[in-house]
Every structure is written in C-alpha cells, then in structure tokens.
C-alpha cells in the first residue's frame, strides 16, 4: 500500500504544525511519499511565505532591496528548524539563495523557494530522503507538464524509498524553474501519485473536506463523503475551491482515489473522490451546491441560429469576455458570461451585436448568479426548483450541465436561494 500525502501551507505554518504533520505521516507506514507547500499564514493578518517571495521578486525587479522581506522569510524557517529541534544548516541554504538573487532572477524561481525550504526541513523531521522536484517534474516551454517523462524521472529517483518532495514547481527544458499557478502543490501531489501508481492520494488541508454548501451562507453544512472525479470537476468548474483545478486529472487518468483530509481533525474521513460512476446512479440525491456570482446572461432569439451563434460567441471571445456556459436551441441562444471587471466591455459588445443583427432580439440581463446543484438522478429536480422559487428567488433560466443543474437567480437573492435549496437537500438525504 502506498499513500502520497500532500500538506498545504496552513498545515505547515510553524514548528508546532510541522510536528503535527510528522505525527500524521508516521502514524501510517504507507505514507511514504510526502509533498509539501511553503509555510502559510500562522494567524489572520500574517503573510504566506509565497506572498513574501513574490514581493521580493517585485522589489528586485525595480532595483529595490528586498532584505527586510527576506529577513522575515529567514526568521520563519529558522524558527521552524529550531522549534522542531532539527540540525539542518538552514542558514547556509538561505544565504546561498539570497546571494543568487538579482534583478534578473525569474519570478518563478524566487516563488518556488518556500516549498524547497519546507521540504528540506520536513525531510529531516521525518527521516525521509529529500528529492527536489526540479529533478523530476518537467514542463515544456508552453508550461504543460511532460507527464510521461516526469513520471519516469520520479519513479527512478524515488526507487521505493521514503521521500519528501516540494510542491508547486518543476523545470523547463532549459533547466529554469517553472511553477504552476497558485495552489499548484495539489497538482504536484497528484502527479506524484500517478507516477508512483499510488493506492491513494491524500490531500491534507484546513477544511473537513468538500462541503455541501458555502459555510458563510449555510450554517454547518454537511461534508460530502464521496464524489466521482467528474462530480468534483463539475463542482470546481462552478466555484468549489478546495483543490487546484488541475489536480484531479493525473489521478483520474490512473483511477487513483483522492481523499481530502483535515490536518486539525485527522480522525475525520474527509471527502473521498474517485467513486465509481456506477455508484453515482443509485438512490436519487442532492449531493451539494456550488455557486458563481456576478454573471450576465445574453439571450439571442432568431430563426436560423446555427451560423449566428458561432458569430456571437466569437465576438464575445474577441472582446476578452469569459463565456461560462452557452446553449443553442432552435430559436434561442443563451450565453452566461462572467461579468466581474468587464461590465463596460460587455455593454460595448452587446451594442455591437445589436447594431450588426438589427432584426434580431438581443437581451442582456445582469447581476445574476449561478446556483449549481450536484444531483444524482433527475427525480428531485422539480422539488428543488420549486423550493427556490417559493423562497421568492425567481429562477430565470435552468441549464442542464450534468451532473450539475444550473439555476440562474438574481445575485441579490443568491443567499436566499441557496438556503432554500439546501433545506430540500436536508429533508431528502
Ligand atoms: N505556496 C504556493 C501558493 O501559496 C503553492 C501551494 O501552496 O500550493 O500558492
């Protein structure tokens, strides 16, 4: 049995959390491969190491010294080393990194050093071997992971040993460090699991798993026990943000289950992802909800939509507008557009379309939200929509984006709609 365990920044923010991670890892002999993030915030108002590193890069690129910021980073890692009673000469490592920093040092290279330092310390704490991700995780120049090459490199480097490897970064073909987008250590963990044909990818974080609804709106929502890969991807597409969006694909390709667990409550099972598709077809149920705010809905009514719909979508994309969903019926095209920060462009674009298709009805409705319900079976759909309508939140449009049902409601009524929908979920499940 092999488990890949990845710990996020909140689980590694200080020495006491490093020790907690050690206890979790060493309590199960199958946890032989550990992926770590940079140290995160210790408390509200604190800074993530990665944020400080990006700031260092910004200072250097403007020719301003980053010494004060760098000292804060050094203090954090020296405190972790001392608080865990480790011997690692981290000062030498920190001096070496600082000595190499210039105005030309790449942003990714600087940003990656938090994960690198975390992994060096964690390796000593666990008595595992440090394997630098620069030695196995390879990208092409377009920033795409070279999957087969990376898997082969990690297999030969790990070679059955217990290892710690830093998350978030790898190398380009010329050896320069390249990072994923923020939160990318989740992807490193997933790639390591795929490379080593692990039995399980455990992603340890600061929440109990994927929640059935936003806890800022619904009091004490349930934790979803099991999801298929497709269901998690559908929820993430709408707005669920527990994992990096690219973290599912590598484990999904190799059908490795993924479990989200809470470092603060290791006794809880969390959410397990990788439920076989067939198991999602059992009893009809409402699994959970996700939402996306600040949307606009463009509706174009015309006969002969086939050509026109392509043109409309092209015009929107040329204007840099982010189309979240589109559906073309016989006489109506409906497009949901992410409107945050693009209201002016959206108005200009709508005017351009109206001028171009003068005999076509083009309606734009703004200040909307998507309330997405993840359903198993469609039997409960009418009940759900009726409950939302009865709460006083009109459903302007219903889209079948299986396994999710998308209900388009007024942004101002989103919270009411979610609470009403969640209460249906509670009575049924
Ligand atoms: N440390 C990086 C970040 O803050 C990557 C990660 O934590 O996954 O985004």
PDB file of N, CA and C in Angstrom, residues 358-419:
ATOM      1  N   UNK A 358     -29.563  43.756 -36.600  1.00  0.00           N
ATOM      2  CA  UNK A 358     -30.618  44.705 -36.267  1.00  0.00           C
ATOM      3  C   UNK A 358     -31.990  44.048 -36.122  1.00  0.00           C
ATOM      4  N   UNK A 359     -32.249  42.969 -36.873  1.00  0.00           N
ATOM      5  CA  UNK A 359     -33.593  42.369 -36.817  1.00  0.00           C
ATOM      6  C   UNK A 359     -33.702  41.232 -35.820  1.00  0.00           C
ATOM      7  N   UNK A 360     -32.709  41.137 -34.973  1.00  0.00           N
ATOM      8  CA  UNK A 360     -32.673  40.028 -34.019  1.00  0.00           C
ATOM      9  C   UNK A 360     -32.866  40.578 -32.617  1.00  0.00           C
ATOM     10  N   UNK A 361     -33.626  39.813 -31.825  1.00  0.00           N
ATOM     11  CA  UNK A 361     -33.839  40.287 -30.446  1.00  0.00           C
ATOM     12  C   UNK A 361     -32.654  39.857 -29.579  1.00  0.00           C
ATOM     13  N   UNK A 362     -31.959  40.845 -29.011  1.00  0.00           N
ATOM     14  CA  UNK A 362     -30.806  40.516 -28.170  1.00  0.00           C
ATOM     15  C   UNK A 362     -31.021  41.136 -26.795  1.00  0.00           C
ATOM     16  N   UNK A 363     -31.137  40.274 -25.792  1.00  0.00           N
ATOM     17  CA  UNK A 363     -31.415  40.787 -24.440  1.00  0.00           C
ATOM     18  C   UNK A 363     -30.240  40.500 -23.532  1.00  0.00           C
ATOM     19  N   UNK A 364     -29.897  41.492 -22.709  1.00  0.00           N
ATOM     20  CA  UNK A 364     -28.815  41.286 -21.743  1.00  0.00           C
ATOM     21  C   UNK A 364     -29.388  41.479 -20.347  1.00  0.00           C
ATOM     22  N   UNK A 365     -29.211  40.475 -19.512  1.00  0.00           N
ATOM     23  CA  UNK A 365     -29.655  40.595 -18.119  1.00  0.00           C
ATOM     24  C   UNK A 365     -28.410  40.499 -17.233  1.00  0.00           C
ATOM     25  N   UNK A 366     -28.281  41.465 -16.302  1.00  0.00           N
ATOM     26  CA  UNK A 366     -27.055  41.480 -15.484  1.00  0.00           C
ATOM     27  C   UNK A 366     -27.352  41.193 -14.017  1.00  0.00           C
ATOM     28  N   UNK A 367     -26.287  41.209 -13.209  1.00  0.00           N
ATOM     29  CA  UNK A 367     -26.385  40.971 -11.757  1.00  0.00           C
ATOM     30  C   UNK A 367     -27.066  39.642 -11.428  1.00  0.00           C
ATOM     31  N   UNK A 368     -26.568  38.606 -12.043  1.00  0.00           N
ATOM     32  CA  UNK A 368     -27.122  37.275 -11.817  1.00  0.00           C
ATOM     33  C   UNK A 368     -26.087  36.383 -11.132  1.00  0.00           C
ATOM     34  N   UNK A 369     -26.558  35.268 -10.627  1.00  0.00           N
ATOM     35  CA  UNK A 369     -25.660  34.257 -10.066  1.00  0.00           C
ATOM     36  C   UNK A 369     -26.092  32.889 -10.561  1.00  0.00           C
ATOM     37  N   UNK A 370     -25.127  31.975 -10.557  1.00  0.00           N
ATOM     38  CA  UNK A 370     -25.482  30.582 -10.831  1.00  0.00           C
ATOM     39  C   UNK A 370     -25.530  29.875  -9.495  1.00  0.00           C
ATOM     40  N   UNK A 371     -26.616  29.173  -9.268  1.00  0.00           N
ATOM     41  CA  UNK A 371     -26.661  28.256  -8.130  1.00  0.00           C
ATOM     42  C   UNK A 371     -26.642  26.864  -8.748  1.00  0.00           C
ATOM     43  N   UNK A 372     -25.544  26.164  -8.559  1.00  0.00           N
ATOM     44  CA  UNK A 372     -25.403  24.837  -9.173  1.00  0.00           C
ATOM     45  C   UNK A 372     -25.698  23.767  -8.146  1.00  0.00           C
ATOM     46  N   UNK A 373     -26.564  22.841  -8.517  1.00  0.00           N
ATOM     47  CA  UNK A 373     -26.873  21.719  -7.619  1.00  0.00           C
ATOM     48  C   UNK A 373     -26.287  20.463  -8.246  1.00  0.00           C
ATOM     49  N   UNK A 374     -25.496  19.761  -7.468  1.00  0.00           N
ATOM     50  CA  UNK A 374     -24.949  18.488  -7.956  1.00  0.00           C
ATOM     51  C   UNK A 374     -25.951  17.397  -7.599  1.00  0.00           C
ATOM     52  N   UNK A 375     -26.516  16.792  -8.644  1.00  0.00           N
ATOM     53  CA  UNK A 375     -27.604  15.822  -8.435  1.00  0.00           C
ATOM     54  C   UNK A 375     -27.176  14.426  -8.863  1.00  0.00           C
ATOM     55  N   UNK A 376     -27.680  13.442  -8.160  1.00  0.00           N
ATOM     56  CA  UNK A 376     -27.580  12.057  -8.664  1.00  0.00           C
ATOM     57  C   UNK A 376     -28.999  11.656  -9.042  1.00  0.00           C
ATOM     58  N   UNK A 377     -29.236  11.527 -10.326  1.00  0.00           N
ATOM     59  CA  UNK A 377     -30.599  11.298 -10.826  1.00  0.00           C
ATOM     60  C   UNK A 377     -31.294  12.643 -10.970  1.00  0.00           C
ATOM     61  N   UNK A 378     -32.374  12.671 -11.763  1.00  0.00           N
ATOM     62  CA  UNK A 378     -33.039  13.952 -12.012  1.00  0.00           C
ATOM     63  C   UNK A 378     -34.380  14.052 -11.292  1.00  0.00           C
ATOM     64  N   UNK A 379     -34.754  12.999 -10.558  1.00  0.00           N
ATOM     65  CA  UNK A 379     -36.081  12.945  -9.924  1.00  0.00           C
ATOM     66  C   UNK A 379     -36.345  14.124  -8.989  1.00  0.00           C
ATOM     67  N   UNK A 380     -35.293  14.622  -8.357  1.00  0.00           N
ATOM     68  CA  UNK A 380     -35.506  15.648  -7.337  1.00  0.00           C
ATOM     69  C   UNK A 380     -35.500  17.072  -7.895  1.00  0.00           C
ATOM     70  N   UNK A 381     -35.229  17.157  -9.181  1.00  0.00           N
ATOM     71  CA  UNK A 381     -35.099  18.469  -9.813  1.00  0.00           C
ATOM     72  C   UNK A 381     -36.332  19.371  -9.624  1.00  0.00           C
ATOM     73  N   UNK A 382     -37.570  18.871  -9.902  1.00  0.00           N
ATOM     74  CA  UNK A 382     -38.726  19.761  -9.762  1.00  0.00           C
ATOM     75  C   UNK A 382     -38.878  20.295  -8.336  1.00  0.00           C
ATOM     76  N   UNK A 383     -38.619  19.427  -7.354  1.00  0.00           N
ATOM     77  CA  UNK A 383     -38.760  19.819  -5.956  1.00  0.00           C
ATOM     78  C   UNK A 383     -37.769  20.949  -5.604  1.00  0.00           C
ATOM     79  N   UNK A 384     -36.581  20.803  -6.132  1.00  0.00           N
ATOM     80  CA  UNK A 384     -35.522  21.764  -5.864  1.00  0.00           C
ATOM     81  C   UNK A 384     -35.876  23.139  -6.449  1.00  0.00           C
ATOM     82  N   UNK A 385     -36.276  23.124  -7.709  1.00  0.00           N
ATOM     83  CA  UNK A 385     -36.602  24.388  -8.373  1.00  0.00           C
ATOM     84  C   UNK A 385     -37.804  25.031  -7.688  1.00  0.00           C
ATOM     85  N   UNK A 386     -38.792  24.201  -7.310  1.00  0.00           N
ATOM     86  CA  UNK A 386     -39.988  24.741  -6.645  1.00  0.00           C
ATOM     87  C   UNK A 386     -39.600  25.406  -5.326  1.00  0.00           C
ATOM     88  N   UNK A 387     -38.667  24.799  -4.579  1.00  0.00           N
ATOM     89  CA  UNK A 387     -38.268  25.360  -3.284  1.00  0.00           C
ATOM     90  C   UNK A 387     -37.570  26.703  -3.466  1.00  0.00           C
ATOM     91  N   UNK A 388     -36.746  26.793  -4.495  1.00  0.00           N
ATOM     92  CA  UNK A 388     -36.029  28.057  -4.733  1.00  0.00           C
ATOM     93  C   UNK A 388     -37.032  29.141  -5.126  1.00  0.00           C
ATOM     94  N   UNK A 389     -37.945  28.796  -6.026  1.00  0.00           N
ATOM     95  CA  UNK A 389     -38.969  29.779  -6.459  1.00  0.00           C
ATOM     96  C   UNK A 389     -39.799  30.219  -5.261  1.00  0.00           C
ATOM     97  N   UNK A 390     -40.159  29.233  -4.417  1.00  0.00           N
ATOM     98  CA  UNK A 390     -41.022  29.546  -3.260  1.00  0.00           C
ATOM     99  C   UNK A 390     -40.309  30.457  -2.259  1.00  0.00           C
ATOM    100  N   UNK A 391     -38.984  30.469  -2.282  1.00  0.00           N
ATOM    101  CA  UNK A 391     -38.255  31.342  -1.353  1.00  0.00           C
ATOM    102  C   UNK A 391     -38.299  32.792  -1.819  1.00  0.00           C
ATOM    103  N   UNK A 392     -38.889  33.013  -3.002  1.00  0.00           N
ATOM    104  CA  UNK A 392     -39.011  34.375  -3.522  1.00  0.00           C
ATOM    105  C   UNK A 392     -37.889  34.720  -4.489  1.00  0.00           C
ATOM    106  N   UNK A 393     -37.042  33.729  -4.818  1.00  0.00           N
ATOM    107  CA  UNK A 393     -35.955  33.984  -5.772  1.00  0.00           C
ATOM    108  C   UNK A 393     -36.332  33.383  -7.117  1.00  0.00           C
ATOM    109  N   UNK A 394     -36.771  34.201  -8.078  1.00  0.00           N
ATOM    110  CA  UNK A 394     -37.159  33.627  -9.367  1.00  0.00           C
ATOM    111  C   UNK A 394     -35.976  32.958 -10.067  1.00  0.00           C
ATOM    112  N   UNK A 395     -36.247  31.787 -10.665  1.00  0.00           N
ATOM    113  CA  UNK A 395     -35.202  31.108 -11.435  1.00  0.00           C
ATOM    114  C   UNK A 395     -35.371  31.567 -12.884  1.00  0.00           C
ATOM    115  N   UNK A 396     -34.417  32.377 -13.368  1.00  0.00           N
ATOM    116  CA  UNK A 396     -34.554  32.956 -14.709  1.00  0.00           C
ATOM    117  C   UNK A 396     -34.245  31.973 -15.811  1.00  0.00           C
ATOM    118  N   UNK A 397     -33.427  31.005 -15.488  1.00  0.00           N
ATOM    119  CA  UNK A 397     -33.014  30.052 -16.524  1.00  0.00           C
ATOM    120  C   UNK A 397     -32.517  28.795 -15.826  1.00  0.00           C
ATOM    121  N   UNK A 398     -32.820  27.674 -16.448  1.00  0.00           N
ATOM    122  CA  UNK A 398     -32.379  26.383 -15.902  1.00  0.00           C
ATOM    123  C   UNK A 398     -31.509  25.711 -16.948  1.00  0.00           C
ATOM    124  N   UNK A 399     -30.316  25.335 -16.574  1.00  0.00           N
ATOM    125  CA  UNK A 399     -29.459  24.687 -17.571  1.00  0.00           C
ATOM    126  C   UNK A 399     -29.055  23.313 -17.080  1.00  0.00           C
ATOM    127  N   UNK A 400     -29.144  22.371 -17.996  1.00  0.00           N
ATOM    128  CA  UNK A 400     -28.753  21.004 -17.664  1.00  0.00           C
ATOM    129  C   UNK A 400     -27.269  20.876 -18.003  1.00  0.00           C
ATOM    130  N   UNK A 401     -26.435  20.935 -16.987  1.00  0.00           N
ATOM    131  CA  UNK A 401     -24.990  20.778 -17.216  1.00  0.00           C
ATOM    132  C   UNK A 401     -24.561  19.564 -16.408  1.00  0.00           C
ATOM    133  N   UNK A 402     -25.144  18.411 -16.723  1.00  0.00           N
ATOM    134  CA  UNK A 402     -24.943  17.212 -15.924  1.00  0.00           C
ATOM    135  C   UNK A 402     -23.486  16.935 -15.613  1.00  0.00           C
ATOM    136  N   UNK A 403     -23.149  16.573 -14.382  1.00  0.00           N
ATOM    137  CA  UNK A 403     -24.049  16.172 -13.306  1.00  0.00           C
ATOM    138  C   UNK A 403     -24.642  17.336 -12.511  1.00  0.00           C
ATOM    139  N   UNK A 404     -24.419  18.579 -12.970  1.00  0.00           N
ATOM    140  CA  UNK A 404     -24.992  19.717 -12.236  1.00  0.00           C
ATOM    141  C   UNK A 404     -26.215  20.284 -12.945  1.00  0.00           C
ATOM    142  N   UNK A 405     -27.108  20.791 -12.140  1.00  0.00           N
ATOM    143  CA  UNK A 405     -28.222  21.578 -12.655  1.00  0.00           C
ATOM    144  C   UNK A 405     -27.883  23.022 -12.308  1.00  0.00           C
ATOM    145  N   UNK A 406     -27.929  23.916 -13.301  1.00  0.00           N
ATOM    146  CA  UNK A 406     -27.599  25.314 -13.030  1.00  0.00           C
ATOM    147  C   UNK A 406     -28.881  26.125 -12.958  1.00  0.00           C
ATOM    148  N   UNK A 407     -29.089  26.787 -11.823  1.00  0.00           N
ATOM    149  CA  UNK A 407     -30.257  27.667 -11.684  1.00  0.00           C
ATOM    150  C   UNK A 407     -29.739  29.096 -11.704  1.00  0.00           C
ATOM    151  N   UNK A 408     -30.286  29.904 -12.592  1.00  0.00           N
ATOM    152  CA  UNK A 408     -29.816  31.290 -12.679  1.00  0.00           C
ATOM    153  C   UNK A 408     -30.780  32.170 -11.891  1.00  0.00           C
ATOM    154  N   UNK A 409     -30.238  32.807 -10.876  1.00  0.00           N
ATOM    155  CA  UNK A 409     -31.065  33.637  -9.998  1.00  0.00           C
ATOM    156  C   UNK A 409     -30.460  35.040  -9.905  1.00  0.00           C
ATOM    157  N   UNK A 410     -31.226  35.991  -9.342  1.00  0.00           N
ATOM    158  CA  UNK A 410     -30.667  37.337  -9.133  1.00  0.00           C
ATOM    159  C   UNK A 410     -29.548  37.242  -8.107  1.00  0.00           C
ATOM    160  N   UNK A 411     -28.476  37.971  -8.358  1.00  0.00           N
ATOM    161  CA  UNK A 411     -27.346  37.939  -7.437  1.00  0.00           C
ATOM    162  C   UNK A 411     -27.795  38.314  -6.014  1.00  0.00           C
ATOM    163  N   UNK A 412     -28.681  39.294  -5.933  1.00  0.00           N
ATOM    164  CA  UNK A 412     -29.116  39.767  -4.605  1.00  0.00           C
ATOM    165  C   UNK A 412     -29.908  38.692  -3.850  1.00  0.00           C
ATOM    166  N   UNK A 413     -30.404  37.683  -4.582  1.00  0.00           N
ATOM    167  CA  UNK A 413     -31.206  36.641  -3.928  1.00  0.00           C
ATOM    168  C   UNK A 413     -30.465  35.298  -3.842  1.00  0.00           C
ATOM    169  N   UNK A 414     -29.193  35.348  -4.174  1.00  0.00           N
ATOM    170  CA  UNK A 414     -28.427  34.098  -4.207  1.00  0.00           C
ATOM    171  C   UNK A 414     -28.445  33.376  -2.860  1.00  0.00           C
ATOM    172  N   UNK A 415     -28.230  34.142  -1.792  1.00  0.00           N
ATOM    173  CA  UNK A 415     -28.119  33.501  -0.471  1.00  0.00           C
ATOM    174  C   UNK A 415     -29.453  32.874  -0.057  1.00  0.00           C
ATOM    175  N   UNK A 416     -30.538  33.593  -0.317  1.00  0.00           N
ATOM    176  CA  UNK A 416     -31.872  33.050  -0.019  1.00  0.00           C
ATOM    177  C   UNK A 416     -32.092  31.762  -0.814  1.00  0.00           C
ATOM    178  N   UNK A 417     -31.725  31.813  -2.085  1.00  0.00           N
ATOM    179  CA  UNK A 417     -31.937  30.651  -2.953  1.00  0.00           C
ATOM    180  C   UNK A 417     -31.121  29.456  -2.458  1.00  0.00           C
ATOM    181  N   UNK A 418     -29.869  29.704  -2.075  1.00  0.00           N
ATOM    182  CA  UNK A 418     -29.021  28.599  -1.615  1.00  0.00           C
ATOM    183  C   UNK A 418     -29.593  27.979  -0.338  1.00  0.00           C
ATOM    184  N   UNK A 419     -30.019  28.837   0.593  1.00  0.00           N
ATOM    185  CA  UNK A 419     -30.565  28.283   1.852  1.00  0.00           C
ATOM    186  C   UNK A 419     -31.815  27.442   1.569  1.00  0.00           C
TER     187      UNK A 419
END
